[in-house]
Amino acid sequence: MTDTNTSMAPAGEPKRFGSLLEQSDRTKRRNAKEKRFRLYGVAAIAVGLIFLTALVVTIILNGIPAFTQTHMTLQIELPADKLDKKGERNLADIKKVSTFGYNPLIDAALVRAVTEAGVETDITKGKDLRDMLSSGAGAQLRNAVLENPDLIGTTHAFTLLTSSRVDGYMKGRVTRVSLARDKNLTPEHLNIVDGLVDTGAIRRSFSWNFITGTDASESRPEQAGMGVAMLGSFFMMLVVLVLSLPIGVAASIYLEEFAPQNTFTDFIEVNISNLAAVPSIVFGILGLAVFIQFAHLPQSAPIVGGLTLTLMTLPTIVISTRASLKSVPPSIRDAALGVGASKMQSVLHHVLPLAMPGILTGTIIGLAQALGETAPLLLIGMVGYIATNYPDGIASGFLDPNSAMPAQIYEWAKRADPAFYERAWGGIIILLVFLVTMNAIAVMLRRRFERRW
Amino acid sequence: MSLVKITTSALAISAVCATAAVARDQVQVAGSSTVLPYASIVAEAFGENFDFPTPVVESGGSSAGLKRFCEGVGENTIDVANSSRPIRDSDIELCTKNGVTDIIEVRIGYDGIVFASQIDGPAYTAFEPADIFNALGSKVLVDGKVVANPHTQWADFNADLPASDILAFIPGTKHGTREVFEDKVLLQGCEDTGAMQAMMDGGMDEDAAEDACIEVRGNGITVDIDGDYTETLARVDSNPNGIGVFGLAFYENNTDKLKVATIGGVEPKTETIASGEYPVSRPLFFFIKKAHIGVIPGLKEYAEFFIADEIAGPDGPLSAYGLVSDPELATTQEAVSNEDTLN
């Protein structure tokens, strides 16, 4: 601007401005304008930072409780006449006692524990006391007995999960007032909980189960964990990496280094840029039509999720790869060609290694994006209650129905029990840890290996 | 080039995978989001007590579930459809067209539909079906004439109700709950207020009058919720004047945020629904493909386990979560063990 102004000013015109030492009104106004402009910028950044802080603080405040869980330690008698009537310790016989058959044993142990703790209460029936425990307690006992049949006939200490309401009380989410109209637990139960906390039977501690465990049904939020969904995401990311990296790199090398410049390649280039901007739900419906309805791949399987996300990640990888190929100076190629290398040799031996940090960064960022993507997964059935089974092997990891981390979070957020809401926030923390780690690796790679020309 | 490459390679890979896909060994279930919690509780207990893998349960709505159910027979179709409404002739037609002929219908129990509002909101504590119809119907009877609904506040037509703006969050048309809401509340209210008679006197035949009765106002006064009850809860939470339609089980899990209204003076509870006193209830079902029994391991066992007394009975975990258990459970158990199909 200054150049054009001076050149436009007619030469030799008398100088009409005031002294250099004293600012004219116009200059003052101009300077004030600039100052305001800077302030707007600072304000914009401040607003962004405030939102970010609010977001992070809310996520952490809401999510941290999910990482701890309340347990109750109970001495439970495992009588042989109830669990193994024939007394032969035959596994098939022991299996006949269902999880419901273990509930009376828990009831008896609860009554004993409450009496020993010396809590005065109106609740005398063991069945009502059991409301304090997770409904998964029976299954936990049964599994322990099936694993070690020698426990039968002994009294053994079990650490059982408490129900979500008791857990909520320990975390301050549930109060006596809020329980007044709740039929899952009564305020009276909380008096017992207080008594058992004093004796140390009820304790709240860090829970690995939330990170490594499996999802649970709607009646057991206390038992739900992210583990299986994490594995689902892991297998999906494997598919995405294995497919999109080679395809994306091959496509961009060809387009950048070998393809002739004509309308057809222009058309493809425009399309790739457009694909990168296509809403992800579109890829979801494409995945549903192509992979499930046409190719008959299993529903809800990570391989389908991976294939769908590959379609979504490819344009990102192609674009970043082409950008990093472009940033390798032509002199490198010319030098290679000059000493007699073929076009392919110059690309593979010189250009590609120099572009690698950029390609990897792009790939990692593409993967991180795919990791957090939920919309396409809705359509291929990865959202829903998913088996409490870990995949048993590599093949089953790809082909068996599974969830993914963002899908799991969405699933938890829409369930009725408020305890799931807390877990959804906790799940977000886990997901964010993964994303931040991946992005940090990308930044590190770029810092370390990138060469500037 | 790359587009072609993307599609061809993707297709090639999927073809390879399709041939490699192993036989499915777990039961797959989809359908009603109302039945989903019950199905997931059963699936979990099933996985714990049997050597079969835990069934996979997905939601998506009764109609969507039945549509997937009727896509055909084979391992890549679902085995069980959950539904909060009986199967319709149109569903059966679709099924027959795709070769799904033997369908076993299993009624698991009853679900109450409740009207609930913000706990601190206006006193929506007692409704009659007529009130709901007067508030939400698109055409109502005013001074003996059928007119487009002029009411803006509840007190406009019933002085006992609060003078607050009418706003209702009702289930969208893909939900089975909508049909019950239309039949048991709107239609009932239409008959009670005499609007239906007036419409028929005005020259409509009975079907047309029924259709006109169940039409809602829309226009921001009734809002269709196509998502889950969580979404309805969020809407009610942010609109003190709004009332929402929920399942009994969902309400019972959120009593700290919601207060429930009686219908015809009856409070919705498992007892009143089981006895039939509370009018707005509906049976819940799941449907099994008979052709899949014996092919998908554990399918029959899952169905039998679902309706076993220890699960679906009055003291079972489903009842504890909010299902109203079916007094005729024994009949259903027998039908399942005999694999009796529809018709």
Coordinates of C-alpha atoms in Angstrom, one line a residue, chain A residues 95 97-100 127 135-136 139 142-143 146 165 173 178 181-184 215-220 223 243 247 250-251 254-255 264 267-268 271-272 275 290-300 303 307 311 314-315 318 380-389 399-401 410-411 413-418, chain B residues 1-7 9-11 13-15 17-18 20-22 24-26 28 33 36-45 47-59 68 71 76 78 119 228-230 249-260 270 305 310-311 315 317 319-322:
Chain A
K95 CA -22.7 -75.0 36.3
V97 CA -26.6 -73.4 39.6
S98 CA -27.4 -70.2 37.8
T99 CA -26.3 -66.7 38.9
F100 CA -29.7 -66.4 40.6
K127 CA -33.1 -59.4 49.3
S135 CA -26.8 -57.2 40.0
G136 CA -23.6 -58.7 38.6
A139 CA -22.2 -63.7 38.3
R142 CA -20.4 -68.0 40.1
N143 CA -17.4 -67.3 37.9
L146 CA -16.4 -72.2 38.5
R165 CA -26.9 -45.5 43.3
R173 CA -24.2 -37.5 42.8
S178 CA -33.0 -37.5 45.4
R181 CA -38.9 -41.0 45.0
D182 CA -36.4 -43.5 43.6
K183 CA -37.5 -47.1 43.7
N184 CA -34.0 -48.5 43.1
D215 CA -19.7 -52.9 28.3
A216 CA -22.6 -53.9 30.5
S217 CA -26.4 -53.9 30.3
E218 CA -28.5 -50.9 31.3
S219 CA -29.2 -52.2 34.8
R220 CA -25.4 -52.3 35.6
Q223 CA -19.8 -52.7 35.6
L243 CA -5.4 -49.8 3.5
I247 CA -3.3 -46.7 -1.4
A250 CA 0.6 -44.7 -4.3
A251 CA -2.2 -42.5 -5.6
Y254 CA 1.4 -41.1 -9.3
L255 CA -0.6 -38.0 -9.4
F264 CA -8.8 -36.0 -16.6
F267 CA -10.9 -33.7 -12.7
I268 CA -9.5 -36.3 -10.2
N271 CA -12.7 -34.7 -6.8
I272 CA -10.2 -35.6 -4.1
L275 CA -14.1 -35.9 -1.1
V290 CA -21.4 -51.5 -0.5
F291 CA -19.9 -53.5 2.3
I292 CA -22.9 -54.9 4.1
Q293 CA -25.8 -55.0 1.6
F294 CA -23.7 -55.7 -1.5
A295 CA -20.6 -57.5 -0.2
H296 CA -22.4 -59.2 2.7
L297 CA -19.8 -58.5 5.3
P298 CA -20.9 -59.1 8.9
Q299 CA -22.9 -56.2 10.5
S300 CA -21.2 -54.2 13.3
I303 CA -13.6 -54.6 9.4
L307 CA -13.2 -50.0 5.4
L311 CA -12.8 -44.2 2.4
L314 CA -8.0 -41.5 2.0
P315 CA -8.5 -38.0 0.8
V318 CA -3.7 -38.1 -0.4
I380 CA -23.1 -49.8 9.9
G381 CA -24.5 -51.0 13.2
M382 CA -21.6 -50.3 15.5
V383 CA -23.8 -48.4 17.9
G384 CA -25.9 -50.5 20.2
Y385 CA -25.4 -52.8 23.1
I386 CA -22.4 -54.9 22.3
A387 CA -21.4 -58.3 23.7
T388 CA -19.6 -58.4 26.9
N389 CA -17.0 -60.7 25.2
L399 CA -15.1 -60.0 12.1
D400 CA -17.0 -60.2 15.4
P401 CA -19.4 -57.4 16.2
Y410 CA -22.7 -42.1 22.4
E411 CA -24.3 -45.3 23.6
A413 CA -24.9 -40.9 26.9
K414 CA -28.3 -42.0 25.7
R415 CA -29.0 -44.6 28.4
A416 CA -31.6 -44.0 31.1
D417 CA -29.5 -44.4 34.3
P418 CA -27.7 -41.1 35.1
Chain B
M1 CA -7.2 -42.7 -11.2
S2 CA -7.4 -42.7 -7.4
L3 CA -11.2 -42.8 -7.3
V4 CA -11.2 -45.9 -9.5
K5 CA -8.5 -47.3 -7.4
I6 CA -10.3 -46.6 -4.2
T7 CA -13.4 -48.3 -5.3
S9 CA -9.5 -52.0 -4.2
A10 CA -12.2 -51.6 -1.6
L11 CA -14.5 -53.9 -3.5
I13 CA -10.9 -56.4 -0.3
S14 CA -14.5 -56.7 0.7
A15 CA -15.0 -59.7 -1.7
C17 CA -13.3 -60.8 3.4
A18 CA -16.8 -61.9 2.5
A20 CA -13.4 -65.5 4.6
A21 CA -16.2 -64.5 6.9
V22 CA -16.7 -67.3 9.5
R24 CA -21.8 -66.4 13.0
D25 CA -22.0 -67.9 16.5
Q26 CA -23.9 -65.3 18.4
Q28 CA -28.1 -60.9 16.7
S33 CA -35.4 -48.8 21.8
L36 CA -33.4 -52.6 24.2
P37 CA -32.7 -52.2 27.9
Y38 CA -34.6 -55.4 28.7
A39 CA -33.0 -57.3 25.9
S40 CA -29.5 -56.1 27.0
I41 CA -30.2 -57.2 30.6
V42 CA -31.3 -60.6 29.3
A43 CA -28.3 -60.9 26.9
E44 CA -25.9 -60.1 29.7
A45 CA -27.4 -62.7 32.1
G47 CA -23.9 -64.8 28.5
E48 CA -23.1 -65.3 32.2
N49 CA -25.2 -68.4 32.6
F50 CA -24.7 -70.2 29.3
D51 CA -21.7 -71.3 27.3
F52 CA -23.0 -69.4 24.3
P53 CA -21.5 -66.0 23.5
T54 CA -23.4 -62.9 24.6
P55 CA -26.0 -61.9 22.0
V56 CA -25.6 -58.6 20.2
V57 CA -28.5 -56.2 20.8
E58 CA -29.0 -53.1 18.7
S59 CA -31.7 -50.5 18.8
R68 CA -34.2 -55.6 9.0
E71 CA -34.8 -58.6 4.8
N76 CA -26.2 -61.8 7.6
I78 CA -30.8 -60.6 12.3
I119 CA -40.1 -31.6 38.5
D228 CA -34.5 -41.8 22.5
Y229 CA -36.1 -40.8 25.7
T230 CA -32.8 -39.2 26.7
A249 CA -38.9 -47.7 33.2
F250 CA -37.2 -44.5 31.9
Y251 CA -39.2 -42.3 34.2
E252 CA -38.4 -44.5 37.2
N253 CA -34.7 -44.1 36.6
N254 CA -35.0 -40.3 36.5
T255 CA -37.5 -39.5 39.3
D256 CA -35.1 -36.8 40.5
K257 CA -35.8 -34.7 37.4
L258 CA -39.3 -35.7 36.4
K259 CA -42.7 -35.7 37.9
V260 CA -45.4 -38.0 36.4
T270 CA -46.2 -51.6 37.6
F305 CA -34.3 -67.7 28.9
E310 CA -36.6 -66.0 37.0
I311 CA -36.0 -63.3 34.3
D315 CA -39.5 -60.9 40.9
P317 CA -34.5 -58.4 36.9
S319 CA -39.5 -56.3 36.5
A320 CA -37.0 -54.6 38.7
Y321 CA -36.0 -52.4 35.8
G322 CA -39.6 -51.4 35.0

